[in-house]
């Protein structure tokens, strides 16, 4: 038994060595991509089987044993139908050519062990890269129990001697060889699957990186540029080669030395704060960036840590800044006009319910600025209650576009107690969706006109 055991161990070692060679000359990607690649893999496997049969040991004349059962069963399990079929055909033809008393049994072993691997692969649940050592062991035991059972296809006397000579060594060594070789292939699958996942992730990142509407730059820990998208070059005008590091970027983007120092201090402080607080995001900062053509753009810059790298995004907010500045100037002019006008002006924000009254609006009723609050109580408390009700109804018609303009006369009480006749005009401002967002209008003191009309009426009567 000892010589047989030693020979089996040597054969298993040869199998492992030859599978290492197979692992180096093939890849999972090539095996599964095209039929001719699968066929090539099957030819290599068949050649490995021939090599194992050449290195086999004879039990009796015409009866040989080797580890082709391990190779073919694992081929069916890990590589699938096509490569294993090619290998089985090649191995069976060679075994037939060898001849001998065990030729039929040898061919049946080839077909059975390869077939068991294919069936096990088809019916087992889960992914192959998650196969356990326990499963590999029981797979090896099952395959080689079938192999030993096929010895009974030989004459009983020969089968008895063969089983007595190799039964125990086979069940001891072959499942262990199955575990060793199977675990190598499982590890290989895990490594390649991880590589595929990483590659796909990197491809998605690059696609998103290039498709981003804003300029993006990826810096490594030392500040070297590792990736720049096309949008960055379009906005700033510099090619990647012109700004290989962040140190090269500073003088180009911020030619004014004093402002450059300010920018560097603010940015490095933001990066340092993010690192010290274990944040993934560097808070955004607004900077004036000078482009290659001399244009100065207002850019909001923020960063995101990706492990040791820093992804910096540049948001062009020039148009927004200009719009904000134009709005600020417009509001300044509007407020100046409201203060300068002799009419009382009001601006009612329908979304926040805030209302602004000009100084002349308050003065019209005898109040100073600080004596009336900018809220509806100032209007409601000084206006005739009946007129308040009518005014609300008319305002709703303007807001809902039932009428184009608010025009109404009503009475408001002066600070000293007398009533002031007011002519109010207002228009609603709508957003892009047609929703009223503001009501802006004027109050005009028409007391003298109303009194003159009253006197004129009395004279006619």
XYZ file of C-alpha atoms in Angstrom:
461
model
C 0.000 0.000 0.000
C 2.835 2.402 0.820
C 4.290 2.369 -2.742
C 0.807 3.000 -4.173
C 0.211 5.854 -1.728
C 3.581 7.405 -2.555
C 2.895 7.129 -6.291
C -0.550 8.733 -5.904
C 0.971 11.621 -3.952
C 3.588 12.133 -6.671
C 0.883 12.056 -9.335
C -1.207 14.590 -7.419
C 1.832 16.861 -7.098
C 2.407 16.610 -10.849
C -1.245 17.488 -11.409
C -0.954 20.610 -9.263
C 2.247 21.662 -11.013
C 0.665 21.230 -14.431
C -2.451 23.206 -13.334
C -0.194 26.057 -12.273
C 1.095 26.099 -15.853
C -2.490 26.015 -17.096
C -3.338 28.930 -14.818
C -0.503 30.965 -16.322
C -1.351 30.353 -19.986
C -5.100 30.851 -19.770
C -7.483 33.350 -18.257
C -11.081 33.137 -17.191
C -11.912 35.945 -19.579
C -10.532 34.059 -22.590
C -12.147 30.778 -21.527
C -15.625 32.278 -21.336
C -15.496 34.830 -24.131
C -15.431 32.869 -27.417
C -15.994 29.250 -28.483
C -12.541 28.854 -29.976
C -11.009 30.019 -26.730
C -13.059 27.379 -24.914
C -11.957 24.771 -27.439
C -8.321 25.802 -26.965
C -8.720 25.454 -23.213
C -10.202 21.993 -23.771
C -7.236 20.973 -25.943
C -4.833 22.112 -23.217
C -6.811 20.126 -20.659
C -6.728 17.096 -22.929
C -2.970 17.439 -23.247
C -2.732 17.615 -19.458
C -4.745 14.394 -19.219
C -2.364 12.680 -21.651
C 0.563 13.886 -19.563
C -1.039 12.434 -16.445
C -1.668 9.100 -18.162
C 1.938 8.985 -19.338
C 3.056 9.582 -15.742
C 0.603 6.981 -14.404
C 1.422 3.819 -12.505
C 0.354 0.316 -13.614
C -1.688 -1.856 -11.273
C -1.718 -4.828 -13.586
C -0.945 -5.302 -17.229
C -3.204 -2.900 -19.170
C -4.617 -1.305 -16.026
C -3.238 2.115 -15.080
C -4.141 4.771 -12.524
C -3.518 8.522 -12.453
C -5.205 11.744 -11.345
C -7.060 12.535 -14.573
C -10.316 12.068 -12.610
C -9.383 15.063 -10.419
C -8.493 17.165 -13.445
C -11.630 16.314 -15.448
C -14.072 16.639 -12.544
C -12.694 20.056 -11.595
C -12.673 21.085 -15.247
C -16.385 20.300 -15.456
C -17.013 22.139 -12.187
C -15.025 25.303 -12.894
C -14.676 25.566 -16.681
C -17.976 24.153 -17.841
C -19.259 22.043 -20.714
C -17.234 22.901 -23.833
C -13.642 22.761 -22.481
C -14.426 19.598 -20.522
C -16.011 17.824 -23.508
C -12.916 18.540 -25.605
C -10.673 17.267 -22.818
C -12.776 14.114 -22.312
C -12.701 13.282 -26.035
C -8.928 13.744 -26.257
C -8.316 11.754 -23.074
C -10.679 8.946 -24.171
C -9.036 8.656 -27.606
C -5.576 8.438 -26.045
C -6.746 5.852 -23.494
C -8.273 3.825 -26.314
C -4.957 4.040 -28.174
C -3.122 2.768 -25.085
C -5.371 -0.306 -24.975
C -5.121 -3.001 -22.293
C -7.582 -4.849 -20.113
C -8.836 -1.696 -18.412
C -9.363 0.416 -21.518
C -13.187 0.355 -21.363
C -13.200 1.069 -17.663
C -10.672 3.903 -18.173
C -12.840 5.538 -20.832
C -15.914 5.224 -18.588
C -13.993 6.857 -15.746
C -13.061 9.749 -18.056
C -16.674 10.271 -19.130
C -18.129 9.792 -15.641
C -15.775 12.095 -13.736
C -15.940 14.881 -16.310
C -19.730 14.480 -16.509
C -20.105 14.652 -12.719
C -18.215 17.946 -12.672
C -20.492 19.378 -15.368
C -23.657 18.232 -13.567
C -22.416 19.421 -10.154
C -21.724 22.844 -11.674
C -25.201 22.973 -13.243
C -27.218 21.985 -10.191
C -25.265 23.464 -7.289
C -26.642 26.752 -5.870
C -24.611 29.923 -5.555
C -21.496 31.275 -7.216
C -18.433 29.141 -7.827
C -16.135 31.645 -6.157
C -18.037 30.972 -2.940
C -17.478 27.200 -2.952
C -16.278 25.879 0.407
C -13.552 23.401 1.355
C -16.245 21.119 2.761
C -18.080 21.059 -0.572
C -14.855 20.416 -2.486
C -14.066 17.509 -0.192
C -17.438 15.849 -0.590
C -17.335 16.545 -4.309
C -13.969 14.734 -4.465
C -15.299 11.832 -2.402
C -18.408 11.464 -4.604
C -16.410 11.568 -7.839
C -13.955 8.931 -6.690
C -16.561 6.657 -5.182
C -18.094 6.574 -8.654
C -14.645 5.981 -10.142
C -14.037 3.033 -7.777
C -17.514 1.687 -8.509
C -16.643 1.625 -12.210
C -13.837 -0.825 -11.415
C -16.622 -3.395 -11.171
C -17.003 -3.209 -14.964
C -13.835 -5.322 -15.160
C -13.827 -9.030 -14.436
C -14.563 -9.644 -10.759
C -11.193 -11.137 -9.892
C -9.336 -8.188 -11.452
C -11.757 -5.672 -9.953
C -11.286 -7.167 -6.489
C -7.503 -6.964 -6.669
C -7.629 -3.371 -8.023
C -10.055 -2.179 -5.364
C -8.045 -3.853 -2.623
C -4.878 -2.205 -3.890
C -6.031 1.367 -4.553
C -9.423 1.828 -2.829
C -8.214 3.297 0.439
C -5.320 5.352 -1.037
C -7.651 6.849 -3.649
C -10.248 7.879 -1.043
C -7.493 9.325 1.129
C -5.439 11.216 -1.474
C -7.782 12.140 -4.350
C -10.307 14.200 -2.330
C -7.378 16.079 -0.768
C -5.985 16.738 -4.255
C -9.471 17.890 -5.291
C -9.534 20.321 -2.370
C -6.052 21.681 -3.112
C -6.603 22.178 -6.828
C -10.210 23.318 -6.404
C -9.223 25.889 -3.795
C -6.560 27.252 -6.163
C -9.198 27.733 -8.837
C -11.684 29.210 -6.319
C -9.089 31.725 -5.190
C -8.343 32.508 -8.809
C -12.055 33.109 -9.492
C -12.325 35.355 -6.439
C -9.313 37.355 -7.573
C -10.563 37.697 -11.127
C -14.104 38.570 -10.015
C -12.688 41.256 -7.753
C -10.599 42.527 -10.672
C -13.656 42.569 -12.931
C -15.709 44.460 -10.322
C -12.866 46.924 -9.831
C -12.442 47.368 -13.594
C -16.170 47.989 -14.085
C -16.182 50.417 -11.185
C -13.226 52.283 -12.672
C -14.932 52.343 -16.086
C -18.140 53.752 -14.577
C -16.143 56.322 -12.646
C -14.283 57.383 -15.796
C -17.521 57.586 -17.793
C -19.182 59.697 -15.116
C -15.998 61.736 -14.782
C -15.918 62.538 -18.499
C -19.684 63.107 -18.758
C -19.807 65.531 -15.823
C -21.063 68.980 -16.841
C -18.577 70.704 -14.536
C -14.746 70.670 -14.684
C -13.184 67.903 -12.607
C -9.596 67.197 -11.572
C -8.314 64.209 -9.620
C -5.214 64.892 -7.491
C -3.142 62.278 -5.679
C -1.799 62.706 -2.151
C 1.273 64.600 -3.419
C -0.876 67.035 -5.441
C -0.085 65.547 -8.857
C -2.909 65.573 -11.408
C -3.926 62.022 -12.288
C -7.093 62.737 -14.265
C -8.741 65.750 -15.929
C -12.003 65.785 -17.842
C -12.638 67.599 -21.129
C -14.917 70.153 -19.478
C -12.008 71.390 -17.388
C -9.960 72.122 -20.493
C -12.964 73.755 -22.203
C -13.636 76.148 -19.327
C -10.102 77.101 -18.335
C -8.297 76.594 -21.642
C -5.333 74.666 -20.252
C -4.345 71.195 -21.426
C -3.582 68.559 -18.838
C 0.130 68.715 -19.617
C 0.249 72.442 -18.813
C -0.816 71.909 -15.181
C 0.646 68.565 -14.053
C 0.419 69.485 -10.344
C -1.640 71.745 -8.144
C 1.481 73.842 -7.548
C 1.549 74.638 -11.284
C -2.129 75.626 -11.150
C -1.887 78.358 -8.519
C 0.107 81.002 -10.490
C -1.873 80.342 -13.691
C -5.326 80.608 -12.107
C -4.441 83.392 -9.639
C -1.806 85.659 -11.195
C -2.194 88.319 -8.499
C 0.283 87.258 -5.817
C -1.662 88.612 -2.841
C -4.920 87.048 -3.963
C -3.100 83.798 -4.737
C -1.805 83.596 -1.170
C -5.317 84.235 0.117
C -6.722 81.454 -2.092
C -4.017 78.976 -1.072
C -4.535 79.715 2.614
C -8.313 79.319 2.363
C -8.127 76.119 0.300
C -5.424 74.429 2.380
C -7.296 75.338 5.567
C -10.470 73.756 4.157
C -8.576 70.591 3.145
C -6.838 70.369 6.514
C -10.135 70.830 8.336
C -11.723 68.021 6.291
C -8.828 65.657 7.056
C -8.738 66.480 10.754
C -12.485 65.998 11.146
C -12.517 62.817 9.019
C -14.911 64.348 6.540
C -15.077 63.130 2.958
C -15.938 66.560 1.572
C -13.911 69.765 1.457
C -16.355 72.614 1.986
C -16.957 74.784 -1.104
C -15.162 78.110 -1.534
C -15.768 80.860 -4.090
C -12.714 82.083 -6.007
C -12.044 84.328 -8.984
C -10.183 82.119 -11.445
C -8.252 83.551 -14.409
C -8.575 81.424 -17.566
C -5.886 80.984 -20.181
C -7.538 83.578 -22.461
C -7.576 86.135 -19.654
C -11.248 85.831 -18.719
C -11.943 85.909 -15.009
C -14.635 83.493 -13.887
C -16.313 83.166 -10.515
C -15.805 79.530 -9.561
C -17.145 77.578 -6.599
C -14.554 74.904 -5.781
C -15.121 71.896 -3.546
C -13.367 68.577 -3.039
C -14.251 64.968 -2.296
C -11.755 62.473 -0.871
C -11.562 59.138 -2.695
C -9.251 57.177 -0.404
C -5.942 59.120 -0.629
C -6.930 61.009 -3.791
C -8.838 64.271 -3.900
C -11.499 64.868 -6.544
C -11.910 68.612 -7.062
C -14.983 69.984 -8.820
C -15.249 73.474 -10.264
C -18.717 75.032 -10.562
C -18.854 78.088 -12.801
C -21.108 80.518 -10.926
C -20.186 83.593 -12.976
C -23.681 83.964 -14.438
C -25.244 83.441 -11.037
C -22.977 86.047 -9.470
C -23.773 88.517 -12.231
C -27.487 87.864 -11.822
C -27.192 88.347 -8.052
C -25.320 91.586 -8.562
C -27.897 92.808 -11.094
C -30.683 91.875 -8.694
C -28.941 93.670 -5.843
C -28.598 96.818 -7.929
C -32.183 96.543 -9.086
C -33.406 96.182 -5.535
C -31.292 99.145 -4.465
C -32.822 101.262 -7.209
C -36.305 100.027 -6.300
C -35.815 100.839 -2.629
C -34.425 104.262 -3.544
C -37.444 104.914 -5.752
C -39.808 103.836 -2.997
C -38.151 106.191 -0.545
C -38.033 109.105 -2.995
C -41.596 108.812 -4.268
C -44.328 111.038 -2.817
C -46.756 108.181 -3.243
C -46.784 105.477 -0.647
C -45.291 102.279 -2.062
C -45.667 98.731 -0.796
C -44.181 95.372 -1.806
C -45.924 92.226 -0.555
C -44.045 88.905 -0.843
C -46.850 86.353 -1.258
C -44.577 83.386 -0.493
C -43.164 84.642 2.806
C -46.039 87.034 3.602
C -43.504 89.773 4.312
C -44.497 93.293 3.305
C -42.481 96.458 2.879
C -43.919 99.978 3.238
C -42.003 103.022 2.025
C -41.403 105.980 4.305
C -43.863 108.070 2.273
C -46.552 105.397 2.794
C -46.175 105.830 6.554
C -45.765 109.591 6.380
C -49.018 109.784 4.445
C -50.759 108.676 7.650
C -48.648 110.891 9.890
C -46.292 108.182 11.143
C -42.508 107.967 11.137
C -40.682 104.844 9.902
C -40.218 103.273 13.314
C -43.816 103.881 14.404
C -45.406 101.360 12.045
C -44.349 97.738 11.601
C -43.853 96.187 8.179
C -46.745 93.757 8.506
C -50.409 93.572 7.627
C -51.541 94.876 10.979
C -50.282 98.344 9.984
C -52.681 98.354 7.045
C -55.586 96.510 8.636
C -55.572 98.613 11.835
C -55.618 101.891 9.921
C -58.127 100.975 7.192
C -61.919 101.079 7.394
C -63.086 97.498 8.197
C -65.559 97.441 5.310
C -62.817 98.523 2.928
C -60.486 95.803 4.311
C -63.005 93.140 3.357
C -63.538 94.562 -0.143
C -59.781 94.944 -0.642
C -59.098 91.283 0.218
C -61.696 90.136 -2.295
C -60.188 92.326 -5.014
C -56.639 91.184 -4.226
C -57.651 87.554 -4.640
C -59.029 88.317 -8.089
C -55.698 89.833 -9.098
C -53.690 86.939 -7.681
C -55.865 84.370 -9.481
C -55.706 86.371 -12.760
C -59.425 87.121 -12.822
C -58.518 90.763 -13.336
C -55.292 92.377 -14.524
C -54.866 95.085 -11.926
C -55.911 96.087 -8.428
C -57.495 99.570 -8.348
C -59.517 100.686 -5.331
C -60.354 103.722 -3.225
C -60.667 103.357 0.533
C -60.255 105.338 3.725
C -57.372 105.066 6.173
C -57.175 106.688 9.585
C -54.480 109.320 10.132
C -52.416 109.320 13.291
C -54.278 112.403 14.550
C -57.628 110.672 14.040
C -59.022 112.065 10.780
C -59.674 109.907 7.717
C -57.499 110.027 4.615
C -58.891 109.098 1.205
C -56.493 106.664 -0.532
C -56.319 105.498 -4.141
C -54.493 102.162 -4.280
C -53.117 100.584 -7.450
C -51.256 97.266 -7.553
C -50.148 94.531 -9.920
C -49.149 90.931 -9.268
C -45.792 89.433 -10.312
C -45.914 85.798 -11.427
C -43.221 83.121 -11.699
C -42.590 80.920 -14.763
C -45.340 78.549 -13.652
C -47.937 81.307 -13.478
C -48.010 81.443 -9.692
C -48.345 84.885 -8.098
C -45.289 85.561 -5.941
C -45.487 89.312 -5.238
C -48.012 92.156 -5.199
C -46.451 95.586 -5.729
C -48.399 98.806 -5.668
C -48.897 102.429 -4.571
C -51.063 104.463 -2.223
C -51.927 107.983 -3.341
C -53.501 110.544 -0.994
C -56.605 111.822 -2.855
C -58.206 113.507 0.158
C -58.029 116.987 -1.350
C -59.416 115.753 -4.648
C -62.294 114.017 -2.904
C -63.015 117.122 -0.869
C -62.959 119.288 -4.009
C -65.326 116.873 -5.720
C -67.607 117.017 -2.699
C -67.644 120.849 -2.673
C -68.285 120.937 -6.400
C -71.224 118.583 -5.987
C -72.667 120.739 -3.210
C -72.368 123.881 -5.365
C -74.252 122.171 -8.181
C -76.993 121.164 -5.826
